[in-house]
Structures are given as C-alpha cells and as structure tokens.
C-alpha cells in the first residue's frame, strides 16, 4: 500500500489549532513599542506562512521547509527585537519598551517552539505512514463484515478486466453470501454511505447492509476512511446489501432503495448533493449478468426521462463489482445509532421518516 501523501482534512484541523494559538498570543500582548509591533508581525508570519503552504500543496518537502523557516525566523526576529533600545524621556529611561520586547520575544519563542514541535511530529508521522497505518479490525465487525473482507482478499488475488467492464461471466465477483447462500449481493454507491445504508436497511427483504469502500486502485487494499477521504486510493463510499430475492427483487431494490434517492443524471459525477468529491461518486456495481441487464435498463430509462432538462446526462457508473472493503465499525449503521448529534433514526422496515445525514 502507498505510504506517501497526506490527508488534507488533518492539516485543516491542525491549521485551526495553529491559528488559534496565533490569535491568542497576539491578543494578549499590547503593542507598546515599534519593536514589539514588528515582533508580533513576525509572529503572525511565522504562524500563517506554513498554513498557506500546507493548504496549497501535497509535497512532504514543504514540511521540512516550514520547519527550517520557523527556526530561521525565530532567530532573526529575536535578534532584531534585542537591537531595539528603550525610549528615553528626559533623564529617565522608561522600562515599558524593555518589558514589551521581553514579552514579545517570549511569545515568539513559544509560538516558534510550538510550530517546531508540530512539524517534527508531523514529519515523523509521514515517515511511518501516518493515518495510513490505522488498520481496520475486520474480525470485530458484525456480520457480514468478516465474510465480505475475506471475499475482498480473494478478489484481489484474481485478475480482472483492467477497465472493470462487464464482458463475460468470469468478470463477475461473488454474487451470494458464502454462509447464507439464499441471500443475493448488491453493491451501490450514492454519495455518503450513511444515508444510503439507512434507506436500504428500511426495505423489506434486505437482511444485512455494510458500509465500505470499493472501486479503488487494485494496489490499494484494506483502505481506511482517512485514505479514501484524501482521494489517494480512488475508492468511493458504497453500501453492500445482502437481500432475499424471494422477498425483494433486484429491480425493486434499485428502484426503491437507489433510484428514488440518488440523482443519477447530472452535469458531472463528482458527488451527490452536498457531498462533493470522487469518493462520493454514484454507481451501480453488478455481481451477475442478470443484475447488469436490469441496472442498464433502469438507468437508460431514467436518463431518457431526464432528457431535455438542461445540460444533464447519465452520471452514475455501471461497472462490475470489485473488492469491497468494509468501513470502520463506527461508520456501520451510523445514523441508526445516533449519528453525530446522538439522535437515532429509525431503521424499521417500511419507515418513511426523513433521513438526516448531517442533522
């Protein structure tokens, strides 16, 4: 698995921390002399320049540059401040300038030391893979997590069509649960997997659902959430469904659980609703030739119905199902368990309650 690159979301959170320290430091010091004013300006520069570099690029070398920048700026700023002399008023020399200079020098040292430690820690994290080393404990997941993980491992050992296209029977992956062969499998991607999983779980005939990651680079196995969000593995968030075809047909599953919720026609498949990014692309990933036939028919009819409604076209992918890697346990049935605000949403069969992904 790749061990390079960094997660922008982590750096954004880190940037907020650094900005907070900068604001706190500058707000608690009175600018009582030109020396302290220049010192504070330098401190702001020390704090803000590395942030801009982080948000602008992906190169690990920028971390080393920022580390060196902090050390150099600290030395330069302190030297300039020490050259300033306290002001004289008649025969009395005020200590006001000296006190301000001392405080400013101390704050510069504090801010620079903070950033220096931060960059050292960050470089060490990158050298060891960082969040890329946060492995998922697949064995601890509820059914069908462990079973699906084993399927994914087997699929990574089986060569597939390089374009992942529907071509012959050998292209298809597992179509049924190994331990529950009466249950058929379906894989769907419709933006954030939280809401889609809850919508599918409400359907009569759906026995199990599993949030996870699929359709990524073949070399990127066992991805975690941080990697997928960073976009380095090309996976998308998806839901694997174990359903009973005697109670719910695949066509009904697609129509009621997917097409009634997911906008399959758009100007570009770069997300769903407020969820923007390749990890939120929409797709139907088929396990059998029969599934491919049903899905194609429904997608084409939906696209035809949307014809003439602006610059919109079919944006949902239709591909053969690839290895499906279960997501972390905390993502499983996330909204049913309360979501981010601790307000559980109903997963009862037939429920028509509004699904609130972020509220």
Coordinates of N, CA and C in Angstrom, one line a residue, residues 92-323:
X92 N 15.0 60.3 32.3 CA 14.5 59.0 32.8 C 14.3 58.0 31.6
X93 N 14.8 56.9 31.8 CA 14.7 55.8 30.8 C 13.5 54.9 31.2
X94 N 12.5 54.8 30.3 CA 11.3 54.0 30.6 C 11.6 52.6 30.4
X95 N 11.0 51.7 31.2 CA 11.2 50.3 31.0 C 10.1 49.6 30.2
X96 N 9.1 50.5 29.8 CA 8.0 50.0 29.0 C 8.4 49.2 27.8
X97 N 9.3 49.8 27.0 CA 9.8 49.1 25.8 C 10.5 47.9 26.1
X98 N 11.3 47.8 27.1 CA 12.0 46.6 27.5 C 11.1 45.5 27.9
X99 N 10.1 45.8 28.7 CA 9.1 44.8 29.1 C 8.4 44.2 27.9
X100 N 7.9 45.1 27.0 CA 7.2 44.7 25.8 C 8.1 43.8 25.0
X101 N 9.3 44.2 24.8 CA 10.2 43.4 24.0 C 10.5 42.0 24.6
X102 N 10.6 42.0 25.9 CA 10.8 40.7 26.6 C 9.6 39.8 26.4
X103 N 8.4 40.4 26.6 CA 7.2 39.6 26.4 C 7.0 39.1 25.0
X104 N 7.3 40.0 24.0 CA 7.2 39.6 22.6 C 8.2 38.5 22.3
X105 N 9.4 38.7 22.7 CA 10.4 37.6 22.5 C 10.0 36.3 23.0
X106 N 9.4 36.3 24.2 CA 9.0 35.1 24.9 C 7.8 34.5 24.1
X107 N 6.9 35.3 23.6 CA 5.8 34.8 22.8 C 6.3 34.2 21.4
X108 N 7.2 34.9 20.8 CA 7.8 34.4 19.6 C 8.4 33.0 19.8
X109 N 9.2 32.9 20.9 CA 9.8 31.6 21.3 C 8.8 30.6 21.5
X110 N 7.7 30.9 22.2 CA 6.6 30.0 22.4 C 6.0 29.5 21.2
X111 N 5.6 30.5 20.3 CA 5.0 30.1 19.0 C 5.9 29.3 18.1
X112 N 7.1 29.7 18.0 CA 8.1 29.0 17.2 C 8.3 27.6 17.7
X113 N 8.5 27.5 19.0 CA 8.7 26.2 19.6 C 7.5 25.2 19.3
X114 N 6.3 25.8 19.4 CA 5.1 25.1 19.2 C 5.1 24.5 17.7
X115 N 5.4 25.4 16.8 CA 5.4 25.0 15.4 C 6.5 24.0 15.1
X116 N 7.7 24.3 15.7 CA 8.8 23.4 15.5 C 8.5 22.0 16.0
X117 N 7.9 21.9 17.2 CA 7.5 20.5 17.7 C 6.4 19.9 16.8
X118 N 5.5 20.8 16.3 CA 4.4 20.3 15.4 C 4.9 19.7 14.2
X119 N 5.9 20.4 13.5 CA 6.4 19.9 12.2 C 7.3 18.7 12.4
X120 N 8.0 18.6 13.6 CA 8.8 17.4 13.8 C 7.9 16.2 14.0
X121 N 6.8 16.4 14.7 CA 5.8 15.3 14.9 C 5.2 14.9 13.6
X122 N 4.9 15.9 12.8 CA 4.2 15.7 11.5 C 5.1 14.9 10.6
X123 N 6.4 15.3 10.5 CA 7.4 14.6 9.7 C 7.5 13.1 10.1
X124 N 7.5 12.9 11.4 CA 7.6 11.5 11.9 C 6.4 10.7 11.6
X125 N 5.3 11.4 11.6 CA 4.0 10.7 11.2 C 4.1 10.3 9.8
X126 N 4.5 11.2 8.9 CA 4.6 10.9 7.5 C 5.6 9.7 7.2
X127 N 6.7 9.7 7.9 CA 7.7 8.7 7.7 C 7.2 7.3 8.1
X128 N 6.2 7.3 9.0 CA 5.7 6.0 9.4 C 4.4 5.6 8.8
X129 N 3.9 6.5 7.8 CA 2.7 6.2 7.1 C 1.5 7.0 7.7
X130 N 1.6 7.6 8.9 CA 0.6 8.4 9.4 C -0.7 7.6 9.5
X131 N -1.8 8.2 9.1 CA -3.2 7.6 9.2 C -3.2 6.4 8.3
X132 N -2.3 6.2 7.4 CA -2.3 5.0 6.5 C -2.0 3.8 7.3
X133 N -1.5 3.9 8.5 CA -1.3 2.7 9.4 C -2.4 2.4 10.3
X134 N -3.5 3.1 10.2 CA -4.7 2.9 11.0 C -5.5 1.7 10.4
X135 N -5.1 0.5 10.7 CA -5.8 -0.6 10.1 C -7.2 -0.9 10.8
X136 N -8.1 -1.4 10.0 CA -9.4 -1.7 10.4 C -9.4 -3.2 11.0
X137 N -10.0 -3.4 12.1 CA -10.2 -4.7 12.7 C -11.4 -5.4 12.1
X138 N -11.2 -6.0 11.0 CA -12.4 -6.6 10.3 C -13.0 -7.7 11.0
X139 N -12.3 -8.5 11.8 CA -12.9 -9.6 12.6 C -13.8 -9.1 13.6
X140 N -13.7 -7.9 14.1 CA -14.6 -7.4 15.1 C -15.9 -6.9 14.6
X141 N -16.0 -6.7 13.3 CA -17.3 -6.2 12.7 C -18.4 -7.2 12.8
X142 N -19.6 -6.7 12.8 CA -20.8 -7.6 12.8 C -20.9 -8.2 11.4
X143 N -21.7 -9.3 11.3 CA -21.9 -10.0 10.0 C -22.6 -8.9 9.1
X144 N -22.3 -8.9 7.9 CA -21.4 -9.8 7.1 C -19.9 -9.2 7.0
X145 N -19.5 -8.4 7.9 CA -18.2 -7.7 7.8 C -17.0 -8.7 7.5
X146 N -16.8 -9.6 8.5 CA -15.6 -10.5 8.3 C -15.7 -11.3 7.0
X147 N -16.9 -11.8 6.6 CA -17.1 -12.6 5.4 C -16.8 -11.8 4.2
X148 N -17.3 -10.5 4.1 CA -17.1 -9.7 3.0 C -15.6 -9.3 2.9
X149 N -14.9 -9.1 4.0 CA -13.5 -8.9 4.0 C -12.7 -10.0 3.3
X150 N -13.1 -11.3 3.7 CA -12.4 -12.4 3.1 C -12.7 -12.5 1.6
X151 N -13.9 -12.1 1.2 CA -14.2 -12.1 -0.3 C -13.3 -11.0 -1.0
X152 N -13.1 -9.9 -0.3 CA -12.3 -8.9 -0.9 C -10.8 -9.3 -1.1
X153 N -10.3 -10.0 -0.1 CA -9.0 -10.6 -0.1 C -8.8 -11.6 -1.3
X154 N -9.8 -12.4 -1.5 CA -9.8 -13.4 -2.6 C -9.9 -12.7 -3.9
X155 N -10.7 -11.6 -4.0 CA -10.8 -10.9 -5.3 C -9.5 -10.2 -5.7
X156 N -8.8 -9.7 -4.7 CA -7.5 -9.0 -5.1 C -6.5 -10.0 -5.6
X157 N -6.7 -11.3 -5.4 CA -5.8 -12.3 -5.9 C -6.2 -12.8 -7.3
X158 N -7.4 -12.3 -7.8 CA -8.0 -12.8 -9.1 C -7.9 -11.7 -10.1
X159 N -7.1 -11.8 -11.2 CA -7.1 -10.7 -12.2 C -8.4 -10.4 -12.8
X160 N -8.7 -9.1 -13.0 CA -10.0 -8.7 -13.6 C -9.7 -7.9 -14.8
X161 N -10.7 -7.6 -15.6 CA -10.6 -6.8 -16.7 C -10.1 -5.4 -16.3
X162 N -9.1 -4.9 -16.9 CA -8.4 -3.7 -16.5 C -9.3 -2.5 -16.4
X163 N -10.4 -2.5 -17.2 CA -11.3 -1.3 -17.2 C -12.5 -1.7 -16.3
X164 N -12.5 -2.8 -15.7 CA -13.6 -3.2 -14.8 C -14.9 -3.2 -15.6
X165 N -14.9 -3.6 -16.8 CA -16.2 -3.6 -17.6 C -16.9 -4.9 -17.5
X166 N -18.2 -4.9 -17.9 CA -19.0 -6.1 -18.0 C -18.6 -6.7 -19.3
X167 N -18.0 -7.9 -19.3 CA -17.7 -8.6 -20.6 C -18.1 -10.0 -20.6
X168 N -17.7 -10.8 -19.6 CA -18.1 -12.2 -19.6 C -18.3 -12.7 -18.2
X169 N -18.8 -13.9 -18.0 CA -19.2 -14.4 -16.7 C -18.0 -14.5 -15.8
X170 N -16.8 -14.6 -16.3 CA -15.6 -14.7 -15.4 C -15.3 -13.4 -14.8
X171 N -15.9 -12.3 -15.3 CA -15.6 -10.9 -14.8 C -16.3 -10.7 -13.4
X172 N -17.4 -11.4 -13.2 CA -18.2 -11.1 -12.1 C -17.6 -11.6 -10.8
X173 N -17.9 -10.9 -9.7 CA -17.4 -11.3 -8.4 C -18.4 -12.1 -7.7
X174 N -18.3 -12.3 -6.4 CA -19.2 -13.1 -5.6 C -20.6 -12.6 -5.8
X175 N -21.6 -13.4 -6.0 CA -23.0 -13.0 -6.2 C -23.9 -13.3 -5.0
X176 N -23.4 -14.2 -4.1 CA -24.3 -14.5 -2.9 C -23.4 -14.6 -1.7
X177 N -24.0 -14.5 -0.5 CA -23.3 -14.7 0.7 C -22.8 -16.1 0.8
X178 N -21.6 -16.3 1.3 CA -20.9 -17.6 1.5 C -21.6 -18.4 2.5
X179 N -22.0 -17.8 3.6 CA -22.6 -18.5 4.7 C -24.1 -18.5 4.7
X180 N -24.7 -17.6 3.9 CA -26.1 -17.5 3.7 C -26.4 -17.5 2.2
X181 N -26.2 -18.6 1.5 CA -26.3 -18.6 0.1 C -27.7 -18.2 -0.5
X182 N -28.7 -18.2 0.4 CA -30.0 -17.8 -0.1 C -30.1 -16.2 -0.3
X183 N -29.1 -15.5 0.2 CA -29.0 -14.1 0.1 C -28.2 -13.6 -1.0
X184 N -28.7 -12.8 -1.9 CA -28.0 -12.2 -3.0 C -27.3 -11.0 -2.6
X185 N -26.3 -10.6 -3.3 CA -25.5 -9.4 -3.0 C -25.7 -8.3 -4.0
X186 N -25.7 -7.1 -3.5 CA -25.8 -5.9 -4.4 C -24.9 -4.9 -3.9
X187 N -24.2 -4.1 -4.7 CA -23.3 -3.0 -4.3 C -23.7 -1.7 -5.0
X188 N -23.9 -0.7 -4.1 CA -24.4 0.6 -4.6 C -23.6 1.7 -4.0
X189 N -23.4 2.8 -4.8 CA -22.7 4.0 -4.3 C -23.6 5.2 -4.6
X190 N -23.9 5.9 -3.5 CA -24.8 7.0 -3.7 C -24.5 8.2 -2.8
X191 N -23.2 8.7 -2.9 CA -22.8 9.7 -2.1 C -22.3 9.2 -0.7
X192 N -22.6 9.9 0.3 CA -22.2 9.5 1.7 C -22.9 8.2 2.0
X193 N -22.2 7.2 2.5 CA -22.8 5.9 2.7 C -23.7 5.9 3.9
X194 N -23.7 6.9 4.8 CA -24.6 6.9 6.0 C -26.0 6.8 5.6
X195 N -26.5 7.8 4.8 CA -27.9 7.9 4.4 C -28.3 6.7 3.5
X196 N -27.5 6.3 2.6 CA -27.9 5.3 1.7 C -28.0 4.0 2.5
X197 N -27.2 3.7 3.4 CA -27.3 2.5 4.2 C -28.6 2.4 5.0
X198 N -29.0 3.5 5.6 CA -30.2 3.6 6.3 C -31.4 3.4 5.4
X199 N -31.4 4.0 4.2 CA -32.5 3.9 3.3 C -32.7 2.4 2.8
X200 N -31.6 1.7 2.6 CA -31.6 0.4 2.1 C -32.0 -0.6 3.3
X201 N -31.6 -0.3 4.5 CA -31.9 -1.1 5.6 C -33.4 -1.1 5.9
X202 N -34.1 -0.1 5.5 CA -35.6 0.0 5.7 C -36.4 -0.9 4.8
X203 N -35.8 -1.4 3.7 CA -36.5 -2.1 2.7 C -36.8 -3.6 3.2
X204 N -38.1 -4.0 3.1 CA -38.4 -5.3 3.4 C -37.7 -6.3 2.5
X205 N -37.0 -7.3 3.0 CA -36.3 -8.2 2.1 C -34.8 -8.0 2.2
X206 N -34.4 -6.8 2.7 CA -33.0 -6.5 3.0 C -32.6 -7.1 4.3
X207 N -31.7 -8.0 4.4 CA -31.4 -8.7 5.6 C -30.2 -8.0 6.3
X208 N -29.2 -7.6 5.5 CA -28.0 -7.0 6.1 C -27.4 -5.9 5.1
X209 N -26.8 -4.9 5.7 CA -26.1 -3.9 4.9 C -24.8 -3.7 5.5
X210 N -23.8 -3.2 4.7 CA -22.5 -3.0 5.2 C -21.9 -1.8 4.5
X211 N -21.5 -0.8 5.2 CA -20.8 0.4 4.6 C -19.4 0.1 4.4
X212 N -18.9 0.6 3.3 CA -17.5 0.3 2.9 C -16.9 1.0 1.8
X213 N -15.8 0.6 1.2 CA -15.1 1.3 0.2 C -14.9 0.3 -1.0
X214 N -15.1 0.8 -2.2 CA -14.9 -0.1 -3.4 C -14.5 0.7 -4.6
X215 N -14.2 0.0 -5.7 CA -13.8 0.6 -7.0 C -12.5 1.5 -6.9
X216 N -11.6 1.1 -6.0 CA -10.3 1.8 -5.9 C -9.2 1.2 -6.7
X217 N -8.0 1.7 -6.6 CA -6.9 1.2 -7.3 C -6.6 -0.2 -6.8
X218 N -6.2 -1.1 -7.7 CA -6.0 -2.5 -7.3 C -4.9 -2.7 -6.2
X219 N -3.9 -1.8 -6.3 CA -2.8 -1.9 -5.3 C -3.2 -1.4 -4.0
X220 N -4.3 -0.6 -3.9 CA -4.7 0.0 -2.6 C -5.7 -0.9 -1.9
X221 N -5.2 -1.9 -1.1 CA -6.0 -2.8 -0.4 C -6.2 -2.3 1.0
X222 N -7.3 -2.8 1.6 CA -7.6 -2.5 3.0 C -7.6 -1.0 3.3
X223 N -8.3 -0.2 2.5 CA -8.2 1.3 2.8 C -9.0 1.6 4.0
X224 N -8.6 2.7 4.7 CA -9.3 3.2 5.8 C -10.0 4.6 5.4
X225 N -10.8 5.1 6.3 CA -11.6 6.3 5.9 C -10.7 7.5 5.6
X226 N -9.6 7.7 6.3 CA -8.7 8.8 6.1 C -8.1 8.8 4.7
X227 N -7.7 7.6 4.3 CA -7.2 7.4 2.9 C -8.2 7.7 1.8
X228 N -9.4 7.2 2.0 CA -10.4 7.4 1.0 C -10.8 8.9 0.9
X229 N -10.9 9.5 2.0 CA -11.3 11.0 2.0 C -10.2 11.8 1.3
X230 N -9.0 11.4 1.5 CA -7.8 12.1 0.9 C -7.8 12.0 -0.6
X231 N -8.5 10.9 -1.1 CA -8.6 10.7 -2.5 C -7.5 10.0 -3.2
X232 N -6.5 9.5 -2.4 CA -5.3 8.9 -2.9 C -5.5 7.4 -3.4
X233 N -6.6 6.8 -3.0 CA -6.8 5.4 -3.4 C -7.9 5.2 -4.4
X234 N -8.6 6.3 -4.8 CA -9.7 6.3 -5.8 C -10.9 5.4 -5.4
X235 N -11.0 5.0 -4.2 CA -12.2 4.3 -3.7 C -13.4 5.3 -3.6
X236 N -14.6 4.7 -3.6 CA -15.8 5.5 -3.3 C -16.5 4.9 -2.1
X237 N -17.2 5.7 -1.4 CA -18.1 5.2 -0.3 C -19.2 4.4 -1.0
X238 N -19.5 3.2 -0.4 CA -20.6 2.4 -1.0 C -21.2 1.6 0.1
X239 N -22.3 0.9 -0.3 CA -23.0 0.0 0.6 C -23.2 -1.3 -0.1
X240 N -22.8 -2.4 0.6 CA -23.1 -3.7 0.1 C -24.3 -4.3 0.8
X241 N -25.2 -4.8 0.0 CA -26.6 -5.3 0.5 C -26.7 -6.8 0.4
X242 N -27.1 -7.4 1.5 CA -27.5 -8.9 1.4 C -29.0 -8.9 1.5
X243 N -29.6 -9.3 0.4 CA -31.1 -9.3 0.3 C -31.7 -10.6 -0.1
X244 N -32.9 -10.9 0.3 CA -33.6 -12.1 -0.1 C -34.4 -11.9 -1.3
X245 N -34.0 -12.5 -2.5 CA -34.7 -12.2 -3.7 C -36.1 -12.8 -3.8
X246 N -36.5 -13.7 -2.8 CA -37.8 -14.2 -2.8 C -38.8 -13.1 -2.1
X247 N -38.2 -12.1 -1.5 CA -39.0 -11.1 -0.9 C -38.8 -9.7 -1.6
X248 N -37.7 -9.6 -2.2 CA -37.4 -8.3 -2.8 C -36.5 -8.6 -4.1
X249 N -37.0 -8.2 -5.2 CA -36.3 -8.4 -6.5 C -35.2 -7.4 -6.6
X250 N -34.2 -7.7 -7.4 CA -33.1 -6.7 -7.6 C -33.6 -5.4 -8.2
X251 N -34.6 -5.5 -9.1 CA -35.2 -4.3 -9.8 C -35.9 -3.5 -8.7
X252 N -36.6 -4.1 -7.8 CA -37.2 -3.3 -6.7 C -36.2 -2.7 -5.8
X253 N -35.2 -3.4 -5.5 CA -34.1 -2.9 -4.7 C -33.5 -1.6 -5.3
X254 N -33.2 -1.7 -6.6 CA -32.7 -0.5 -7.3 C -33.6 0.7 -7.3
X255 N -34.9 0.4 -7.7 CA -35.9 1.4 -7.8 C -36.2 2.1 -6.5
X256 N -36.5 1.4 -5.5 CA -36.9 1.9 -4.2 C -35.8 2.3 -3.3
X257 N -34.6 1.6 -3.4 CA -33.5 1.9 -2.5 C -32.5 2.8 -3.1
X258 N -32.5 2.9 -4.4 CA -31.4 3.7 -5.0 C -31.9 4.8 -5.9
X259 N -32.7 4.5 -6.9 CA -33.1 5.5 -7.9 C -34.1 6.5 -7.3
X260 N -34.9 6.1 -6.3 CA -35.8 7.0 -5.6 C -35.0 8.0 -4.7
X261 N -33.7 7.7 -4.5 CA -33.0 8.6 -3.6 C -31.8 9.2 -4.3
X262 N -31.2 8.6 -5.2 CA -29.9 9.1 -5.8 C -30.2 9.7 -7.2
X263 N -29.7 10.9 -7.4 CA -29.8 11.6 -8.7 C -28.7 11.0 -9.6
X264 N -29.2 10.2 -10.5 CA -28.3 9.5 -11.4 C -27.9 10.3 -12.7
X265 N -28.6 11.4 -12.9 CA -28.3 12.3 -14.0 C -27.8 13.6 -13.5
X266 N -26.7 14.1 -14.0 CA -26.1 15.3 -13.5 C -25.1 15.8 -14.6
X267 N -24.6 17.0 -14.3 CA -23.6 17.6 -15.3 C -22.3 16.8 -15.2
X268 N -22.0 16.3 -14.0 CA -20.8 15.5 -13.8 C -20.9 14.6 -12.6
X269 N -20.3 13.4 -12.6 CA -20.4 12.6 -11.5 C -19.3 12.9 -10.5
X270 N -19.4 13.9 -9.8 CA -18.4 14.3 -8.9 C -18.9 14.4 -7.4
X271 N -20.0 13.6 -7.2 CA -20.6 13.6 -5.8 C -22.1 13.5 -5.9
X272 N -22.6 13.7 -4.7 CA -24.1 13.6 -4.5 C -24.6 14.6 -3.5
X273 N -25.4 15.5 -4.0 CA -25.9 16.6 -3.1 C -24.8 17.5 -2.6
X274 N -24.7 17.6 -1.3 CA -23.6 18.4 -0.7 C -22.3 17.7 -0.6
X275 N -22.3 16.4 -0.9 CA -21.1 15.6 -0.8 C -20.3 15.7 -2.1
X276 N -19.3 16.4 -2.2 CA -18.5 16.6 -3.4 C -17.2 16.0 -3.4
X277 N -16.8 15.2 -4.4 CA -15.5 14.6 -4.5 C -15.7 13.2 -5.1
X278 N -14.6 12.7 -5.6 CA -14.7 11.4 -6.3 C -15.1 10.3 -5.4
X279 N -14.8 10.4 -4.1 CA -15.2 9.4 -3.1 C -16.7 9.3 -2.9
X280 N -17.4 10.3 -3.4 CA -18.8 10.4 -3.3 C -19.5 10.1 -4.6
X281 N -18.8 9.7 -5.6 CA -19.4 9.4 -6.9 C -20.5 8.3 -6.8
X282 N -21.4 8.3 -7.7 CA -22.5 7.3 -7.6 C -22.3 6.2 -8.6
X283 N -22.8 5.0 -8.3 CA -22.5 3.9 -9.1 C -23.4 2.7 -8.7
X284 N -23.6 1.8 -9.7 CA -24.2 0.5 -9.5 C -23.2 -0.5 -10.0
X285 N -22.8 -1.4 -9.0 CA -21.7 -2.3 -9.3 C -22.3 -3.7 -9.2
X286 N -22.4 -4.3 -10.4 CA -23.2 -5.6 -10.6 C -22.3 -6.8 -10.3
X287 N -23.0 -7.8 -9.7 CA -22.4 -9.1 -9.4 C -22.7 -10.2 -10.4
X288 N -23.7 -10.0 -11.2 CA -24.1 -11.0 -12.2 C -24.6 -10.4 -13.5
X289 N -24.7 -11.2 -14.6 CA -25.1 -10.7 -15.9 C -26.6 -10.2 -15.7
X290 N -27.4 -10.9 -15.0 CA -28.8 -10.5 -14.8 C -28.9 -9.2 -14.1
X291 N -28.0 -8.9 -13.1 CA -28.0 -7.6 -12.4 C -27.7 -6.5 -13.4
X292 N -26.7 -6.8 -14.3 CA -26.2 -5.8 -15.2 C -27.4 -5.5 -16.2
X293 N -28.1 -6.4 -16.6 CA -29.2 -6.2 -17.6 C -30.3 -5.3 -16.9
X294 N -30.7 -5.6 -15.7 CA -31.7 -4.9 -15.0 C -31.2 -3.4 -14.8
X295 N -30.0 -3.3 -14.3 CA -29.5 -2.0 -14.0 C -29.4 -1.1 -15.2
X296 N -28.9 -1.7 -16.3 CA -28.7 -0.9 -17.5 C -30.1 -0.4 -18.0
X297 N -31.1 -1.2 -18.0 CA -32.4 -0.9 -18.4 C -33.0 0.3 -17.6
X298 N -32.8 0.2 -16.3 CA -33.4 1.2 -15.4 C -32.6 2.6 -15.5
X299 N -31.3 2.5 -15.7 CA -30.5 3.7 -15.8 C -30.8 4.4 -17.2
X300 N -31.0 3.7 -18.2 CA -31.3 4.3 -19.5 C -32.7 4.9 -19.5
X301 N -33.6 4.2 -18.9 CA -35.0 4.8 -18.9 C -35.0 6.1 -18.0
X302 N -34.2 6.1 -17.0 CA -34.1 7.3 -16.1 C -33.5 8.4 -16.8
X303 N -32.4 8.1 -17.6 CA -31.7 9.1 -18.4 C -32.6 9.7 -19.5
X304 N -33.4 8.8 -20.1 CA -34.3 9.3 -21.2 C -35.4 10.2 -20.6
X305 N -35.9 9.9 -19.4 CA -36.9 10.7 -18.8 C -36.3 12.1 -18.5
X306 N -35.0 12.2 -18.2 CA -34.4 13.4 -17.8 C -33.9 14.2 -19.0
X307 N -34.0 13.7 -20.2 CA -33.6 14.3 -21.4 C -34.3 15.7 -21.6
X308 N -33.5 16.7 -22.0 CA -34.1 18.0 -22.3 C -34.3 18.8 -21.0
X309 N -33.7 18.4 -19.9 CA -33.8 19.2 -18.7 C -32.5 19.9 -18.4
X310 N -31.9 20.4 -19.4 CA -30.6 21.1 -19.2 C -29.5 20.3 -19.6
X311 N -28.3 20.8 -19.3 CA -27.0 20.0 -19.6 C -26.8 18.9 -18.6
X312 N -27.7 18.0 -18.6 CA -27.6 16.8 -17.7 C -27.5 15.5 -18.4
X313 N -26.8 14.6 -18.0 CA -26.6 13.3 -18.6 C -26.4 12.3 -17.5
X314 N -26.5 11.0 -18.0 CA -26.3 9.9 -17.0 C -24.9 10.0 -16.5
X315 N -24.8 10.1 -15.2 CA -23.5 10.3 -14.5 C -23.2 9.1 -13.6
X316 N -24.1 8.2 -13.3 CA -23.9 7.1 -12.4 C -23.1 6.0 -13.2
X317 N -22.1 5.5 -12.5 CA -21.3 4.4 -13.1 C -22.1 3.1 -13.1
X318 N -21.8 2.3 -14.1 CA -22.3 0.9 -14.2 C -21.1 0.0 -14.5
X319 N -20.7 -0.7 -13.5 CA -19.5 -1.5 -13.6 C -19.6 -2.8 -12.8
X320 N -18.7 -3.7 -13.1 CA -18.6 -4.9 -12.4 C -18.2 -4.7 -10.9
X321 N -18.8 -5.4 -10.0 CA -18.4 -5.2 -8.6 C -17.0 -5.6 -8.4
X322 N -16.2 -4.8 -7.7 CA -14.8 -5.1 -7.3 C -14.8 -5.5 -5.8
X323 N -13.5 -5.7 -5.4 CA -13.3 -6.0 -4.0 C -14.0 -4.9 -3.1

